[in-house]
XYZ file of N, CA, C and O in Angstrom:
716
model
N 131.495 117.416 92.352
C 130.257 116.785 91.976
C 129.550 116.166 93.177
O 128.411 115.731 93.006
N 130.065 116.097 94.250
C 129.342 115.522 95.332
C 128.197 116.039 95.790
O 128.167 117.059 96.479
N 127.341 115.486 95.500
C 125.472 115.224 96.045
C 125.270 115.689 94.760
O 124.160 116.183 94.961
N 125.526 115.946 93.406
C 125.177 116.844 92.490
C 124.413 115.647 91.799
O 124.934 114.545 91.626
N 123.360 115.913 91.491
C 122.384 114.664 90.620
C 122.529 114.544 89.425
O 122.391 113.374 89.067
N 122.829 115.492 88.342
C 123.372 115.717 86.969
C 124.206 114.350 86.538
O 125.149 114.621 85.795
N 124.114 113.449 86.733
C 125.195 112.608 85.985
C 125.070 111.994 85.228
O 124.285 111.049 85.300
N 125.909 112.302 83.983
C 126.192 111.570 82.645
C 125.826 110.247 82.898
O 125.849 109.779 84.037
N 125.387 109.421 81.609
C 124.895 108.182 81.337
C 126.202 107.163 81.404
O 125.972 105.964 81.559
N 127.386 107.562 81.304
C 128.259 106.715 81.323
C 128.744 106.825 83.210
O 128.690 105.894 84.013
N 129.105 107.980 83.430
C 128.925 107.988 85.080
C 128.213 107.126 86.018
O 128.634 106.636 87.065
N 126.989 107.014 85.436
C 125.626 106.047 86.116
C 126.042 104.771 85.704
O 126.056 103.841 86.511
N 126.365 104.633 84.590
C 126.856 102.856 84.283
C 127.985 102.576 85.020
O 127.875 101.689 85.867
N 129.162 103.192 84.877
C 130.433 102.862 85.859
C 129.747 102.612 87.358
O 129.535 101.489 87.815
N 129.458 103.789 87.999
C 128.650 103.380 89.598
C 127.974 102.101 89.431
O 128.357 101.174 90.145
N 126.982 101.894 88.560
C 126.301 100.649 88.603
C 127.125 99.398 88.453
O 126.819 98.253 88.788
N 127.972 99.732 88.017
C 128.805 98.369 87.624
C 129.828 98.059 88.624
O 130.570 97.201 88.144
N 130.160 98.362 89.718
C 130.581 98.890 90.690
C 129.436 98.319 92.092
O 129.635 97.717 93.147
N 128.708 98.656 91.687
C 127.687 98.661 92.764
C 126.597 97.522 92.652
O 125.702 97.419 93.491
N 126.742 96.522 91.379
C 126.175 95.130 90.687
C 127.445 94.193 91.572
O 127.138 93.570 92.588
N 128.486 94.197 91.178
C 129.458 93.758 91.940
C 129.182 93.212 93.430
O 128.779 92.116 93.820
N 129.632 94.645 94.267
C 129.052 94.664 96.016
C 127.993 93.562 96.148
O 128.071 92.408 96.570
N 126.733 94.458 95.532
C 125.190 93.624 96.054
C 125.440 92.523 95.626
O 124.694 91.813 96.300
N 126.240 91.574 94.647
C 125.664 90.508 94.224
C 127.309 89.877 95.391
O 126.775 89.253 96.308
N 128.063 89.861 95.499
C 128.773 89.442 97.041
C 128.225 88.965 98.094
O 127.971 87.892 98.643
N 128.077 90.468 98.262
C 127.250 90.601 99.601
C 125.836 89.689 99.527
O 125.630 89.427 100.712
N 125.017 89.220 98.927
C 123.852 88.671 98.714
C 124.351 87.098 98.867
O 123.671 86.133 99.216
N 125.081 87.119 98.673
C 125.801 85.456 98.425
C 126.286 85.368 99.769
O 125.741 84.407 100.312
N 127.174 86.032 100.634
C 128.366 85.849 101.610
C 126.516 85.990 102.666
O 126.155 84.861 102.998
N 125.668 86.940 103.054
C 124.649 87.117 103.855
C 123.552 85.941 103.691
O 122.900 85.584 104.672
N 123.388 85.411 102.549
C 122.345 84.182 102.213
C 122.715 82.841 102.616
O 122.107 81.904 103.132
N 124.166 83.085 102.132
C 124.656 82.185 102.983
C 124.758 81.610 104.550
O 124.720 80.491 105.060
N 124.931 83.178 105.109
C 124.180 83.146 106.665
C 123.131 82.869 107.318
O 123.098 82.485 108.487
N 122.047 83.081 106.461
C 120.442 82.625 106.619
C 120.123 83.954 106.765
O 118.904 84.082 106.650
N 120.685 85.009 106.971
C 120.162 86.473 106.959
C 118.971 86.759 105.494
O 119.164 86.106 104.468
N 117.794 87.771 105.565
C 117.454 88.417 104.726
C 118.665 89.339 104.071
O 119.689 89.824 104.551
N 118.123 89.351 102.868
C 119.268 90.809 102.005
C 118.270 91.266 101.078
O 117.441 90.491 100.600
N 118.313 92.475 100.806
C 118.100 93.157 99.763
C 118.811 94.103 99.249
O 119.427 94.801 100.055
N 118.961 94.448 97.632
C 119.961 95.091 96.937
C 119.066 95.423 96.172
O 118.035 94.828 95.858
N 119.690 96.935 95.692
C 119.007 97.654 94.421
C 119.110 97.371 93.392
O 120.301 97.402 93.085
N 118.271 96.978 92.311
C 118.080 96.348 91.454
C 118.927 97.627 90.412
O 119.406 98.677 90.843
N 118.922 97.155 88.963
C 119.511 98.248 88.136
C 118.658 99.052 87.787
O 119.264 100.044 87.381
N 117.400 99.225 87.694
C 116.559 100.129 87.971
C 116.481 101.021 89.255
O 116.312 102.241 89.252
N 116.536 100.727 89.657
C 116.017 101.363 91.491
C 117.582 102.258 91.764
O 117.881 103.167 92.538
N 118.414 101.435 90.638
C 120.002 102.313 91.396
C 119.745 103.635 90.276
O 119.710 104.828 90.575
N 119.581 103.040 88.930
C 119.166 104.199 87.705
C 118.569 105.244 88.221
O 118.928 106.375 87.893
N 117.378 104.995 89.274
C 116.595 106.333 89.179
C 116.978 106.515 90.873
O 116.377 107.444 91.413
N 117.702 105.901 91.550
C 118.069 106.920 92.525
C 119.049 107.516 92.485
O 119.223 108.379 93.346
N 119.912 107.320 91.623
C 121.059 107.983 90.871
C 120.339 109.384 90.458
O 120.888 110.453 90.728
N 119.326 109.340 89.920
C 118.892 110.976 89.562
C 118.457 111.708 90.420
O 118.432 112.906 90.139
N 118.022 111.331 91.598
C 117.546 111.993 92.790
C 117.665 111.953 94.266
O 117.024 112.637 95.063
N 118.759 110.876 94.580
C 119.125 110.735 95.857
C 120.794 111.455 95.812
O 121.706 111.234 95.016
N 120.737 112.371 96.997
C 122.085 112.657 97.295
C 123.093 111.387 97.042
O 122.798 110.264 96.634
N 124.282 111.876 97.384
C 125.219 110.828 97.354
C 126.202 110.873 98.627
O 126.302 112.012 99.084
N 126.901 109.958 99.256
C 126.354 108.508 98.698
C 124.936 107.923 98.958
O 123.901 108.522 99.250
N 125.155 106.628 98.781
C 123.740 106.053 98.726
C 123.771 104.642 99.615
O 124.699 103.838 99.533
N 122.626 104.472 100.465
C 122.837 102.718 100.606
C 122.321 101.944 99.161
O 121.517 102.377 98.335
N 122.890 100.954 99.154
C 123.012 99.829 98.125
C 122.439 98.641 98.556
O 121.853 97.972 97.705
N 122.494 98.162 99.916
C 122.011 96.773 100.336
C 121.758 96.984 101.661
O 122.050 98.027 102.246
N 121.079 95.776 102.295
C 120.740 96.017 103.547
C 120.352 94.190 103.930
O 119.578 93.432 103.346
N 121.225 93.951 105.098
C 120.713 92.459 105.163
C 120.734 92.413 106.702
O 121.476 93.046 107.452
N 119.567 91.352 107.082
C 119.488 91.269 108.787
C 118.844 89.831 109.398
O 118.187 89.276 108.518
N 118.851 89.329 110.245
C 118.666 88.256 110.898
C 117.381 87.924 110.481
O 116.722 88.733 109.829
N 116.848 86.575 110.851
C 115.737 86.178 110.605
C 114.423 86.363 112.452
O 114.684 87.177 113.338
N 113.609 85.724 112.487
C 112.750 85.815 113.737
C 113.879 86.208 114.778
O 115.076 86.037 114.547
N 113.289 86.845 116.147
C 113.941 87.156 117.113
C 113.393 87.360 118.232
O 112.601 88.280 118.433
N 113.822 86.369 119.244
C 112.579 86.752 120.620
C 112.682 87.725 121.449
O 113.744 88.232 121.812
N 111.674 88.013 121.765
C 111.870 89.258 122.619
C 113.347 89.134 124.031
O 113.439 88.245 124.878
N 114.013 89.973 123.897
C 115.240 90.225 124.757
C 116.083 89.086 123.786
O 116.642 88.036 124.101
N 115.968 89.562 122.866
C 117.503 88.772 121.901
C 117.723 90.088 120.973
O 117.211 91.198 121.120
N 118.830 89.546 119.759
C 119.480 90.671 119.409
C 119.406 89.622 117.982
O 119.401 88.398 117.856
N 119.347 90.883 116.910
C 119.126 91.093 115.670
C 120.086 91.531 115.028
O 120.324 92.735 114.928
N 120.909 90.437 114.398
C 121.812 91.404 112.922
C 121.591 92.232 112.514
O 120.397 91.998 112.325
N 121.788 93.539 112.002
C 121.362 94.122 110.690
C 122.605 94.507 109.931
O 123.253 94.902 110.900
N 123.392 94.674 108.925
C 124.006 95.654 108.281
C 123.565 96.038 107.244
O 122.521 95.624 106.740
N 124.514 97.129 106.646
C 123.990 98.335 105.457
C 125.121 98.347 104.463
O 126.227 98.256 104.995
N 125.117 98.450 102.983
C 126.105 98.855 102.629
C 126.083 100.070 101.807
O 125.130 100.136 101.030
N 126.937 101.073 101.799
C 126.905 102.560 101.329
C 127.981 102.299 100.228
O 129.030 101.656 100.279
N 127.192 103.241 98.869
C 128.399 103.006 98.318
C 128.691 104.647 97.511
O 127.636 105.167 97.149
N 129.622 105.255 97.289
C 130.070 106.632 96.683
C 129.869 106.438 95.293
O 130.444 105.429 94.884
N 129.269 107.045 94.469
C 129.609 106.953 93.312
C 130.522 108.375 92.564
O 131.023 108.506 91.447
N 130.454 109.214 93.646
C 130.970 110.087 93.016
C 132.664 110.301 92.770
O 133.436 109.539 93.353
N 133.142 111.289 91.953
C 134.572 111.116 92.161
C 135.589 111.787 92.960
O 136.772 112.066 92.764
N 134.689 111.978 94.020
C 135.171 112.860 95.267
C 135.004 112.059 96.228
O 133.991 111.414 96.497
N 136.310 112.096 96.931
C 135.891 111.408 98.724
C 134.692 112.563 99.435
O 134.435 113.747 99.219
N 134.107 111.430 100.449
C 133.282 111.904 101.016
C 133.535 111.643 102.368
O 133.853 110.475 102.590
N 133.458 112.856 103.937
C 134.190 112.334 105.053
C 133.214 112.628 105.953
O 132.360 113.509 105.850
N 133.384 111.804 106.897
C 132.530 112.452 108.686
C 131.198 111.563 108.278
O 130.221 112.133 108.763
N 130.910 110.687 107.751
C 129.764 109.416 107.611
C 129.304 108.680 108.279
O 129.994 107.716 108.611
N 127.963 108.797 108.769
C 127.533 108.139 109.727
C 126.010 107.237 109.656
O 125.085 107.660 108.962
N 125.916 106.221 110.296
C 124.572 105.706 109.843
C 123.707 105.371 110.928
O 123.857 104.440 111.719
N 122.913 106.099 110.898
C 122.404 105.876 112.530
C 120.619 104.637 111.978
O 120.031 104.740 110.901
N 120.224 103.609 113.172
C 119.190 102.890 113.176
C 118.183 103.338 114.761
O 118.441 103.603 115.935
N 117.019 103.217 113.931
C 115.962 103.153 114.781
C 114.794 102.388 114.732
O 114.609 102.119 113.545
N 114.029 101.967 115.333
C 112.524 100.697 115.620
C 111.598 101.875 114.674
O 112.269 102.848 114.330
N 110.533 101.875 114.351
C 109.472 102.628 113.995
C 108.949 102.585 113.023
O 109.652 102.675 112.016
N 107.456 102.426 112.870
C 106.926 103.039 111.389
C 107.089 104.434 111.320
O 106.712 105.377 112.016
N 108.050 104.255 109.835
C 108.609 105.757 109.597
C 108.514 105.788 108.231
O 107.954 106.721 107.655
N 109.233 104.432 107.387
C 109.121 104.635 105.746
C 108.479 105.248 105.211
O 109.020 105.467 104.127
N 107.408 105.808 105.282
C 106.076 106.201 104.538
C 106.189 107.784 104.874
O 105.339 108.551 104.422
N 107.387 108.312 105.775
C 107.394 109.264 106.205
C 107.963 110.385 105.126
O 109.170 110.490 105.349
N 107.612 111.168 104.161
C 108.152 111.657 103.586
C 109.362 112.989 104.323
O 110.552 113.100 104.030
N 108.730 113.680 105.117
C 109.675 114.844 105.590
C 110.809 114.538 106.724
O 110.471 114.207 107.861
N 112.728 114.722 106.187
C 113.489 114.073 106.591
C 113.716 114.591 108.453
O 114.495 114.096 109.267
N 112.816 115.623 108.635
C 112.591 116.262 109.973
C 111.726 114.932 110.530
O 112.408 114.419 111.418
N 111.211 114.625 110.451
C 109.756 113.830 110.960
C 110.385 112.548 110.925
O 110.096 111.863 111.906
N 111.044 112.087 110.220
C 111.489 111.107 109.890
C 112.723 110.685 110.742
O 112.709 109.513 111.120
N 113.534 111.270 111.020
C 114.295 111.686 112.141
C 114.011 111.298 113.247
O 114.687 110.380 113.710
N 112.606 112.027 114.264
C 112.406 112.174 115.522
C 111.533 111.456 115.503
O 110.735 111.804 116.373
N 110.990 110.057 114.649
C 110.020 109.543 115.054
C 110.066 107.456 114.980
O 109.919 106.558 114.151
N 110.396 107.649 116.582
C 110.696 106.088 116.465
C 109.750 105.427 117.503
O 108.863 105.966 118.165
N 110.116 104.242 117.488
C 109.821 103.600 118.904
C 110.665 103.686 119.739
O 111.842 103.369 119.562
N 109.956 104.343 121.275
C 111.245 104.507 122.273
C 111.108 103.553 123.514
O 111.311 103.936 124.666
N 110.609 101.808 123.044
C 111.033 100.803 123.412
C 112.404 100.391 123.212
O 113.027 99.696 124.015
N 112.876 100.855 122.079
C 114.163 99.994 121.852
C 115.022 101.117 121.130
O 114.637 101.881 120.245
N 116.208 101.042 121.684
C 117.478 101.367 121.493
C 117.615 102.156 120.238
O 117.376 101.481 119.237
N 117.982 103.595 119.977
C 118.332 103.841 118.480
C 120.239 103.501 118.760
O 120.828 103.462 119.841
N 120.607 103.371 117.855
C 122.102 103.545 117.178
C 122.738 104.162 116.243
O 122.105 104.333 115.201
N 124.051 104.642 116.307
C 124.992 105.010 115.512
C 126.045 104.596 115.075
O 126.767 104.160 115.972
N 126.622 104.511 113.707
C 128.125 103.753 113.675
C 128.443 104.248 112.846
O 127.604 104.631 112.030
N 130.182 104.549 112.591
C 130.950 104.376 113.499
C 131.405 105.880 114.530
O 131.594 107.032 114.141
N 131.437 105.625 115.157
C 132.323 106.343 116.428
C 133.662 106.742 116.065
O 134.186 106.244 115.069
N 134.350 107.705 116.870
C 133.926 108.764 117.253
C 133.769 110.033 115.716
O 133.202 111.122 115.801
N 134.309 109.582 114.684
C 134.250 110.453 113.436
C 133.511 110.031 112.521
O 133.602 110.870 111.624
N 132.715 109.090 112.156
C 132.405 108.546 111.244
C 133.250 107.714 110.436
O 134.159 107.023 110.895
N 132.891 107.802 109.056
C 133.776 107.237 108.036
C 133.745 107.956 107.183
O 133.078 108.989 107.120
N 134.583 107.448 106.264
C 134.951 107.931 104.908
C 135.097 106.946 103.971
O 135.624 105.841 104.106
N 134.362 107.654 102.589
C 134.437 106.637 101.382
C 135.167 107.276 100.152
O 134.746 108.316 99.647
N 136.111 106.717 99.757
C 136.908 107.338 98.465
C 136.189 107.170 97.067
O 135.349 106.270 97.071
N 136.278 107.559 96.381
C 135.362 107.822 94.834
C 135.660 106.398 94.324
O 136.735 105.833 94.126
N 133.863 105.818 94.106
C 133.687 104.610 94.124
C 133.796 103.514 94.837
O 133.389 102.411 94.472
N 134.388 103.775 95.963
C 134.172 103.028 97.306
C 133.070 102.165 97.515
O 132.190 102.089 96.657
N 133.006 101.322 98.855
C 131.837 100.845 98.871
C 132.037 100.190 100.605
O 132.664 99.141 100.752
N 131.690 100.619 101.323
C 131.718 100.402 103.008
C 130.669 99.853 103.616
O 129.624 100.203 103.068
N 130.503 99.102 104.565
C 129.314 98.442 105.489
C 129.400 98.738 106.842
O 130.341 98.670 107.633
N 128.309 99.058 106.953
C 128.395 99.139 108.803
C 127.401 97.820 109.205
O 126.595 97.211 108.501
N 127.664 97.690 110.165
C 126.604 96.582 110.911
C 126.796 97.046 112.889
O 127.635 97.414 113.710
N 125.466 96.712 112.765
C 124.669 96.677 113.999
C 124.159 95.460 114.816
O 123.716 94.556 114.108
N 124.130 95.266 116.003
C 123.245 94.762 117.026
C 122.132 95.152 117.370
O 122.220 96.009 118.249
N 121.146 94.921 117.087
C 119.941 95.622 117.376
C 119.430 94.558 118.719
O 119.245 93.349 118.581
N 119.254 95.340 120.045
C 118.860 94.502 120.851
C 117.199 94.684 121.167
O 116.608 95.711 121.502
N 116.735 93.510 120.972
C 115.191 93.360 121.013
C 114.609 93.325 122.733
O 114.815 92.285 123.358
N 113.779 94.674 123.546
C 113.179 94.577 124.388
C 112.539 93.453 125.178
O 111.505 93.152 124.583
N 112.664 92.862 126.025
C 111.883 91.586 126.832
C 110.521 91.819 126.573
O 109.908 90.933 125.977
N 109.849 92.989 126.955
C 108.587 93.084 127.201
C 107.722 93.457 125.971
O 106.507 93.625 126.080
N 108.579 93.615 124.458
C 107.583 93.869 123.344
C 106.355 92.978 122.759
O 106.080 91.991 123.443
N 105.824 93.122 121.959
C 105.298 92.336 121.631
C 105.134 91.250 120.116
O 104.939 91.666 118.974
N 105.243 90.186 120.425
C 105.610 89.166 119.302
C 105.109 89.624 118.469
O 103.898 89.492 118.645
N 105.387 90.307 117.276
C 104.924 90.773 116.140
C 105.413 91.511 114.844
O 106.485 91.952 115.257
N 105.327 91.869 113.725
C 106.465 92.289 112.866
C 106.952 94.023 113.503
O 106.318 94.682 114.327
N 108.076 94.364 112.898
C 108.666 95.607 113.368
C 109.699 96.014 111.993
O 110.451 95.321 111.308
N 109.334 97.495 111.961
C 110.021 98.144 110.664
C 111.429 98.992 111.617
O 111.412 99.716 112.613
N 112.742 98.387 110.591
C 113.778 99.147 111.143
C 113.826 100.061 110.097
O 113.149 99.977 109.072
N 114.850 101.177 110.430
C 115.014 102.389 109.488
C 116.518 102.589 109.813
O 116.982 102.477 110.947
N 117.213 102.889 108.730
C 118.718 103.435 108.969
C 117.991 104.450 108.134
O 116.896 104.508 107.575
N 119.368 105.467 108.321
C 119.233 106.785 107.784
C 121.014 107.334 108.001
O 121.651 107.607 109.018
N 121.386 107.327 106.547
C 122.598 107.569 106.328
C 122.830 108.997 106.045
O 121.991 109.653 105.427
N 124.233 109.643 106.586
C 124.195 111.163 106.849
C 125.728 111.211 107.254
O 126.529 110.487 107.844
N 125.713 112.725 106.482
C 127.249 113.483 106.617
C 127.228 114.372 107.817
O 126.547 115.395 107.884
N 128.201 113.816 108.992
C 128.341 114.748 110.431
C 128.838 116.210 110.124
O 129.199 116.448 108.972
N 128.876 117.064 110.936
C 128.930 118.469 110.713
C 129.199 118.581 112.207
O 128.257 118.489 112.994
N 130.426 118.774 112.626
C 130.439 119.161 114.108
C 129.974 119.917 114.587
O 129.589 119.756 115.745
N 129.767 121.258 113.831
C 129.684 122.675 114.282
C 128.455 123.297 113.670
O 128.336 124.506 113.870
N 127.315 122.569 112.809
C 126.835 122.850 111.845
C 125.187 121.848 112.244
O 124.701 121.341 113.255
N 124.861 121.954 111.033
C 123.599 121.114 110.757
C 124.463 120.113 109.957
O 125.403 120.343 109.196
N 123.693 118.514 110.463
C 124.557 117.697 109.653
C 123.712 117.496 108.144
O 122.896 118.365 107.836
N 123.911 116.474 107.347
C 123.117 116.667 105.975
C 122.798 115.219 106.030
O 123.624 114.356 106.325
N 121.234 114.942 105.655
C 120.505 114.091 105.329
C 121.133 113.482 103.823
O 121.261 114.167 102.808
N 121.522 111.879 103.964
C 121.075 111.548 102.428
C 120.677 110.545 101.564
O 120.478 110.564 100.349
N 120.551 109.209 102.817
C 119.736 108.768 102.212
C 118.964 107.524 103.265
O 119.770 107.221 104.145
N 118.457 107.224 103.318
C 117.330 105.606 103.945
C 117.740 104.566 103.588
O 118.427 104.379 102.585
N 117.271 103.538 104.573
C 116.514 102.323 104.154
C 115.625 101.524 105.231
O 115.635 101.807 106.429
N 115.145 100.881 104.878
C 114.531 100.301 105.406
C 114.516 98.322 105.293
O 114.796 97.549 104.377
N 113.956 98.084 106.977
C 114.014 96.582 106.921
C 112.875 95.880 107.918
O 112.587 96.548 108.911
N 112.446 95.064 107.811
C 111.061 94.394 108.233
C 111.316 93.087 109.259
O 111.059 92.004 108.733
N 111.610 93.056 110.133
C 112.138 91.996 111.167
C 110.378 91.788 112.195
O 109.555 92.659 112.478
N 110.368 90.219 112.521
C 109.951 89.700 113.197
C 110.045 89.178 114.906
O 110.753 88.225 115.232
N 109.443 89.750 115.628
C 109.581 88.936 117.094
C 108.784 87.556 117.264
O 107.623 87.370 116.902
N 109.546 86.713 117.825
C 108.789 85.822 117.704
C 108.748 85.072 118.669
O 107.993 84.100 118.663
């Protein structure tokens, strides 16, 4: 069943219930930090359950203002709903207005190349077992010379393929300040 969108109404409730859990943790343990968070509501998981590959990010939380030549929290959390492990997982971040970008080609190759893209984890990725739920986090280091003003980050979560084309499957996005 992996990436297969077809899933039973009780399938979608187990993942969700599963994945209500995580975000509401994680929202508490990150708020607590003074970090932003956002988590998919039970709607937003309902209908990306019908049309986003799998897995999926679930949350996304990151630092507050940041001056230029400082460094920015961000992490992500991915979660499997399916009942298959999934292996070779990787989540790469980049600076850019991109969200609005519908085509996952374009979306890809189009950042700001002031600042640093990233990948995690090294050297294989990861792996999530059926119903799992994993976080990566990042340093995002903020340029000296940018300019004080808001900035859209983008992760973009994806299955490695050594030998192959790797597979797109899913986004997110986050809205950080220089200040």
């Amino acid at each position: 069943m992996a990436g297969e969108k077809g899933r039973t109404a009780a399938e979608v409730a187990k993942a969700w219930k599963t994945a209500e859990a995580e975000i509401a943790r994680e929202r508490k343990n990150r708020e607590k930090k003074g970090e932003h968070f956002t988590g998919l509501t039970k709607e937003e998981f309902e209908k990306k359950m019908g049309r986003a590959e799998s897995p999926m990010i679930v949350w996304q939380s990151w630092g507050g203002g940041v001056p230029p030549g400082g460094s920015l929290p961000y992490s992500v959390g991915v979660q499997n709903p399916d009942p298959v492990a999934w292996q070779y997982l990787a989540v790469s971040v980049a600076v850019g207005n991109r969200n609005a970008i519908v085509g996952n080609d374009e979306f890809m190759t189009t950042f700001d190349a002031r600042f640093p893209t990233y990948a995690q984890p090294q050297p294989f990725g990861f792996s999530l077992a059926p119903g799992a739920t994993a976080s990566q986090s990042f340093t995002i280091k903020v340029p000296a010379g940018v300019e004080k003003t808001g900035y859209f980050g983008n992760s973009c979560l994806m299955q490695l393929s050594w030998h192959d084309v790797g597979k797109y499957l899913d986004r997110g996005l986050f809205f950080f300040e220089v200040v």
